[in-house]
Short mmCIF file of C-alpha atoms in Angstrom, two decimals:
data_model
loop_
_atom_site.label_atom_id
_atom_site.label_comp_id
_atom_site.label_asym_id
_atom_site.label_seq_id
_atom_site.Cartn_x
_atom_site.Cartn_y
_atom_site.Cartn_z
CA MET A 1 4.68 22.08 57.98
CA PRO A 2 6.14 18.80 59.26
CA ILE A 3 9.89 18.45 59.61
CA LYS A 4 11.50 15.84 57.33
CA LEU A 5 14.48 13.63 58.07
CA LYS A 6 16.68 15.69 55.74
CA ASP A 7 15.85 18.75 57.88
CA PHE A 8 16.94 16.98 61.07
CA VAL A 9 20.18 15.89 59.38
CA GLN A 10 20.84 19.39 58.03
CA THR A 11 20.28 20.96 61.45
CA ALA A 12 22.74 18.48 62.95
CA LYS A 13 25.29 19.17 60.18
CA ASN A 14 25.04 22.88 61.03
CA HIS A 15 26.19 22.12 64.59
CA VAL A 16 28.59 19.19 64.25
CA LYS A 17 32.13 19.17 62.91
CA GLU A 18 32.69 16.52 60.26
CA ILE A 19 36.05 15.05 59.37
CA THR A 20 37.27 13.05 56.40
CA CYS A 21 38.74 9.55 56.37
CA ASP A 22 42.29 10.85 55.99
CA GLN A 23 41.90 12.71 59.32
CA VAL A 24 40.79 9.70 61.40
CA GLU A 25 44.29 8.54 62.37
CA ASP A 26 45.22 12.05 63.53
CA TYR A 27 42.07 12.30 65.65
CA GLN A 28 42.74 8.89 67.20
CA ALA A 29 46.28 10.01 68.04
CA ARG A 30 44.72 13.02 69.79
CA GLY A 31 42.66 10.70 72.03
CA TYR A 32 39.37 10.40 70.16
CA LYS A 33 37.55 7.12 70.68
CA LEU A 34 35.49 5.63 67.88
CA LEU A 35 31.74 5.08 68.26
CA ASP A 36 29.92 2.96 65.68
CA VAL A 37 26.19 3.79 65.77
CA ARG A 38 25.12 1.34 63.05
CA GLU A 39 22.75 -1.56 63.63
CA ALA A 40 24.12 -4.90 64.84
CA ALA A 41 23.97 -6.60 61.42
CA GLU A 42 25.98 -3.75 59.87
CA TYR A 43 28.52 -3.85 62.70
CA LEU A 44 29.00 -7.61 62.48
CA GLY A 45 29.80 -7.19 58.77
CA GLY A 46 32.86 -5.10 59.66
CA THR A 47 33.85 -1.99 61.57
CA ILE A 48 36.84 0.21 62.32
CA PRO A 49 38.94 -1.77 64.83
CA MET A 50 38.12 -1.37 68.53
CA SER A 51 35.13 0.89 67.96
CA LEU A 52 32.56 0.98 70.71
CA HIS A 53 29.29 -0.22 69.20
CA ILE A 54 26.03 1.38 70.32
CA PRO A 55 23.21 1.39 67.77
CA ARG A 56 21.74 4.84 67.21
CA GLY A 57 18.42 3.80 68.73
CA LEU A 58 20.09 3.05 72.07
CA LEU A 59 22.35 6.09 72.24
CA GLU A 60 20.42 8.35 74.62
CA PRO A 61 20.03 5.81 77.44
CA LYS A 62 23.63 4.65 77.02
CA CYS A 63 24.86 8.28 77.30
CA ASP A 64 22.72 9.13 80.35
CA PRO A 65 24.59 8.41 83.59
CA ASP A 66 21.27 8.36 85.48
CA PHE A 67 19.95 5.48 83.34
CA PRO A 68 20.48 1.98 84.80
CA GLY A 69 21.80 0.66 81.46
CA HIS A 70 24.32 3.49 81.07
CA GLU A 71 27.52 2.66 79.14
CA PRO A 72 30.51 3.26 81.49
CA GLN A 73 32.76 4.25 78.56
CA LEU A 74 30.44 7.23 78.04
CA SER A 75 30.76 8.49 81.63
CA ASN A 76 33.18 11.33 80.89
CA PRO A 77 31.50 14.07 78.84
CA ASP A 78 34.95 15.55 78.09
CA GLN A 79 36.20 12.37 76.38
CA PRO A 80 36.45 13.18 72.65
CA TRP A 81 34.41 10.90 70.34
CA LEU A 82 34.54 10.25 66.62
CA ILE A 83 31.15 8.95 65.51
CA PHE A 84 30.35 6.98 62.38
CA CYS A 85 27.41 5.18 60.82
CA GLN A 86 27.05 3.68 57.34
CA ALA A 87 26.71 6.82 55.22
CA GLY A 88 26.93 9.80 57.60
CA GLY A 89 23.32 10.69 58.45
CA ARG A 90 22.83 8.66 61.63
CA GLY A 91 26.34 9.57 62.70
CA VAL A 92 25.75 13.30 62.52
CA LEU A 93 22.42 12.90 64.33
CA ALA A 94 24.19 10.87 67.04
CA ALA A 95 26.95 13.46 67.39
CA TYR A 96 24.41 16.27 67.68
CA THR A 97 22.47 14.30 70.30
CA MET A 98 25.64 13.74 72.31
CA GLN A 99 26.42 17.46 72.17
CA GLN A 100 22.94 18.22 73.48
CA MET A 101 23.54 15.71 76.28
CA GLY A 102 26.68 17.60 77.38
CA PHE A 103 29.50 15.90 75.48
CA THR A 104 32.03 18.61 74.72
CA ASP A 105 34.07 17.19 71.83
CA VAL A 106 32.20 15.06 69.30
CA VAL A 107 32.89 14.84 65.56
CA ASN A 108 31.30 12.82 62.75
CA LEU A 109 33.03 10.86 60.00
CA ALA A 110 31.69 12.33 56.76
CA GLY A 111 30.38 9.54 54.54
CA GLY A 112 30.51 7.05 57.40
CA PHE A 113 31.78 3.49 57.16
CA GLY A 114 30.98 3.37 53.46
CA ALA A 115 33.48 6.19 52.86
CA TRP A 116 35.96 4.44 55.19
CA LYS A 117 35.79 1.25 53.09
CA GLU A 118 36.24 3.21 49.85
CA PHE A 119 39.20 5.00 51.43
CA GLY A 120 40.78 1.62 52.17
CA GLY A 121 40.83 2.15 55.92
CA GLU A 122 41.59 -0.72 58.26
CA MET A 123 38.56 -2.76 59.22
CA GLU A 124 37.85 -5.92 61.13
CA CYS A 125 34.85 -8.10 61.80
CA PRO A 126 34.04 -8.74 65.45
CA PRO A 127 34.51 -12.42 66.32
CA THR A 128 31.26 -14.35 66.17
CA GLU A 129 30.02 -17.72 67.28
CA ASP A 130 26.80 -19.07 65.78
CA GLY A 131 26.10 -15.65 64.26
CA LEU A 132 26.46 -13.79 67.57
CA MET A 133 29.38 -11.76 68.87
CA ARG A 134 31.51 -13.80 71.23
CA CYS A 135 31.07 -12.85 74.88
CA ASP A 136 34.78 -13.20 75.69
CA HIS A 137 35.94 -10.44 73.35
CA PRO A 138 36.56 -6.76 74.27
CA TRP A 139 34.27 -5.66 71.43
CA ASN A 140 31.29 -7.20 73.19
CA PRO A 141 29.50 -4.51 75.24
CA GLY A 142 29.18 -6.98 78.14
CA TYR A 143 32.88 -7.88 78.19
CA VAL A 144 34.64 -7.47 81.52
CA SER A 145 38.46 -7.60 81.55
CA GLU A 146 40.13 -9.53 84.31
#
């Protein structure tokens, strides 16, 4: 019998710790970085401030230090990460994938960004220019600080 998406999500939920919106600030204070795994259009509509944005479909190569397009912020597998998507499913799949790739401390935001908005959590829109994220902003994955 083929495996359905809900089965993949349930398997991930069985292996990944999920936290609620009222715990986010505490986790950030403990050194967790935020990872937004939503698609670009969702991200540009608003995100939790200073979240690293890597769409779910690009996660594996960005997490793999042997891949030429590796994301340097994902170089330390012991760095704790708090993952979120729009509703929780992609986030838990991303967290489970990161665990399988050797990340030691990854949690998912239950309910995702939708729950965060309902909670009234702080959010910002990345700065755009002609519908694209500005290159000179730290939220842009290609940004290099001087």
